[in-house]
Amino acid sequence: MESLLHFTGRLHPVVVHLPIGTFVLLAVAEGMGWLRPSTRLTPSQRTVVLAVGLVSALAAAGFGWLLARAGDYDATLLERHRWLA
């Protein structure tokens, strides 16, 4: 079981980019809506994109927590990463 959790934690660098891409997608879509009002997102579409971003950000944080539990990282760097991330 511990090896499965460690493997899952190793997915953190991959999963952490999903919320970044989701929020960039939302920013681009909003910008396009300003340029062409016919392409504006509806409030429900914005909510879906934000919900996907939230869930993926929580998943990235969880995977990061699992990766940190492995103990392969310097404690000072790990603490700094937690606060700055």
PDB file of C-alpha atoms in Angstrom:
ATOM      1  CA  MET A   1       0.000   0.000   0.000  1.00  0.00           C
ATOM      2  CA  GLU A   2       2.826   2.386   0.858  1.00  0.00           C
ATOM      3  CA  SER A   3       4.434   1.861  -2.556  1.00  0.00           C
ATOM      4  CA  LEU A   4       1.115   2.698  -4.243  1.00  0.00           C
ATOM      5  CA  LEU A   5       0.883   5.952  -2.274  1.00  0.00           C
ATOM      6  CA  HIS A   6       4.492   6.772  -3.159  1.00  0.00           C
ATOM      7  CA  PHE A   7       3.799   6.081  -6.855  1.00  0.00           C
ATOM      8  CA  THR A   8       0.686   8.257  -6.724  1.00  0.00           C
ATOM      9  CA  GLY A   9       2.702  11.053  -5.128  1.00  0.00           C
ATOM     10  CA  ARG A  10       5.171  10.877  -8.012  1.00  0.00           C
ATOM     11  CA  LEU A  11       2.336  12.054 -10.287  1.00  0.00           C
ATOM     12  CA  HIS A  12       2.374  15.471  -8.564  1.00  0.00           C
ATOM     13  CA  PRO A  13       4.573  17.201 -11.208  1.00  0.00           C
ATOM     14  CA  VAL A  14       2.173  16.058 -13.934  1.00  0.00           C
ATOM     15  CA  VAL A  15      -1.068  16.829 -12.102  1.00  0.00           C
ATOM     16  CA  VAL A  16       0.093  20.254 -10.892  1.00  0.00           C
ATOM     17  CA  HIS A  17      -0.054  21.608 -14.457  1.00  0.00           C
ATOM     18  CA  LEU A  18      -3.741  20.787 -14.951  1.00  0.00           C
ATOM     19  CA  PRO A  19      -5.123  23.602 -12.753  1.00  0.00           C
ATOM     20  CA  ILE A  20      -2.638  26.042 -14.284  1.00  0.00           C
ATOM     21  CA  GLY A  21      -3.863  25.153 -17.767  1.00  0.00           C
ATOM     22  CA  THR A  22      -7.490  25.325 -16.658  1.00  0.00           C
ATOM     23  CA  PHE A  23      -7.136  28.839 -15.273  1.00  0.00           C
ATOM     24  CA  VAL A  24      -5.173  29.972 -18.348  1.00  0.00           C
ATOM     25  CA  LEU A  25      -7.973  28.536 -20.497  1.00  0.00           C
ATOM     26  CA  LEU A  26     -10.507  30.567 -18.521  1.00  0.00           C
ATOM     27  CA  ALA A  27      -8.439  33.753 -18.913  1.00  0.00           C
ATOM     28  CA  VAL A  28      -8.117  33.217 -22.673  1.00  0.00           C
ATOM     29  CA  ALA A  29     -11.832  32.488 -23.021  1.00  0.00           C
ATOM     30  CA  GLU A  30     -12.683  35.644 -21.078  1.00  0.00           C
ATOM     31  CA  GLY A  31     -10.301  37.665 -23.268  1.00  0.00           C
ATOM     32  CA  MET A  32     -11.927  36.263 -26.386  1.00  0.00           C
ATOM     33  CA  GLY A  33     -15.295  37.260 -24.960  1.00  0.00           C
ATOM     34  CA  TRP A  34     -14.125  40.856 -24.701  1.00  0.00           C
ATOM     35  CA  LEU A  35     -12.917  40.831 -28.305  1.00  0.00           C
ATOM     36  CA  ARG A  36     -15.950  39.020 -29.701  1.00  0.00           C
ATOM     37  CA  PRO A  37     -18.986  39.319 -27.435  1.00  0.00           C
ATOM     38  CA  SER A  38     -20.705  36.460 -29.260  1.00  0.00           C
ATOM     39  CA  THR A  39     -18.102  34.062 -27.800  1.00  0.00           C
ATOM     40  CA  ARG A  40     -18.615  35.035 -24.140  1.00  0.00           C
ATOM     41  CA  LEU A  41     -18.860  32.237 -21.614  1.00  0.00           C
ATOM     42  CA  THR A  42     -22.113  31.817 -19.761  1.00  0.00           C
ATOM     43  CA  PRO A  43     -22.036  31.896 -15.957  1.00  0.00           C
ATOM     44  CA  SER A  44     -22.618  28.133 -15.851  1.00  0.00           C
ATOM     45  CA  GLN A  45     -19.671  27.543 -18.229  1.00  0.00           C
ATOM     46  CA  ARG A  46     -17.456  29.707 -16.015  1.00  0.00           C
ATOM     47  CA  THR A  47     -18.593  27.722 -12.995  1.00  0.00           C
ATOM     48  CA  VAL A  48     -17.698  24.411 -14.670  1.00  0.00           C
ATOM     49  CA  VAL A  49     -14.219  25.637 -15.636  1.00  0.00           C
ATOM     50  CA  LEU A  50     -13.620  27.002 -12.131  1.00  0.00           C
ATOM     51  CA  ALA A  51     -14.866  23.745 -10.569  1.00  0.00           C
ATOM     52  CA  VAL A  52     -12.487  21.709 -12.747  1.00  0.00           C
ATOM     53  CA  GLY A  53      -9.667  24.050 -11.723  1.00  0.00           C
ATOM     54  CA  LEU A  54     -10.557  23.729  -8.051  1.00  0.00           C
ATOM     55  CA  VAL A  55     -10.781  19.938  -8.095  1.00  0.00           C
ATOM     56  CA  SER A  56      -7.526  19.591 -10.028  1.00  0.00           C
ATOM     57  CA  ALA A  57      -5.770  22.041  -7.677  1.00  0.00           C
ATOM     58  CA  LEU A  58      -6.920  20.000  -4.683  1.00  0.00           C
ATOM     59  CA  ALA A  59      -5.726  16.816  -6.405  1.00  0.00           C
ATOM     60  CA  ALA A  60      -2.341  18.408  -7.105  1.00  0.00           C
ATOM     61  CA  ALA A  61      -2.030  19.433  -3.457  1.00  0.00           C
ATOM     62  CA  GLY A  62      -2.961  15.920  -2.345  1.00  0.00           C
ATOM     63  CA  PHE A  63      -0.429  14.315  -4.673  1.00  0.00           C
ATOM     64  CA  GLY A  64       2.191  16.768  -3.429  1.00  0.00           C
ATOM     65  CA  TRP A  65       1.404  15.803   0.146  1.00  0.00           C
ATOM     66  CA  LEU A  66       1.840  12.114  -0.735  1.00  0.00           C
ATOM     67  CA  LEU A  67       5.126  12.875  -2.481  1.00  0.00           C
ATOM     68  CA  ALA A  68       6.388  14.798   0.557  1.00  0.00           C
ATOM     69  CA  ARG A  69       5.580  11.833   2.818  1.00  0.00           C
ATOM     70  CA  ALA A  70       8.165   9.756   0.973  1.00  0.00           C
ATOM     71  CA  GLY A  71      10.881  11.716   2.780  1.00  0.00           C
ATOM     72  CA  ASP A  72      13.195  12.012  -0.224  1.00  0.00           C
ATOM     73  CA  TYR A  73      13.440  15.803  -0.019  1.00  0.00           C
ATOM     74  CA  ASP A  74      15.285  18.340   2.118  1.00  0.00           C
ATOM     75  CA  ALA A  75      12.934  19.511   4.875  1.00  0.00           C
ATOM     76  CA  THR A  76      13.803  23.195   4.429  1.00  0.00           C
ATOM     77  CA  LEU A  77      13.186  23.124   0.682  1.00  0.00           C
ATOM     78  CA  LEU A  78       9.993  21.153   1.146  1.00  0.00           C
ATOM     79  CA  GLU A  79       8.625  23.648   3.676  1.00  0.00           C
ATOM     80  CA  ARG A  80       9.528  26.569   1.403  1.00  0.00           C
ATOM     81  CA  HIS A  81       7.796  24.855  -1.516  1.00  0.00           C
ATOM     82  CA  ARG A  82       4.658  24.306   0.549  1.00  0.00           C
ATOM     83  CA  TRP A  83       4.419  27.973   1.489  1.00  0.00           C
ATOM     84  CA  LEU A  84       5.313  29.407  -1.919  1.00  0.00           C
ATOM     85  CA  ALA A  85       3.253  26.990  -3.993  1.00  0.00           C
TER      86      ALA A  85
END
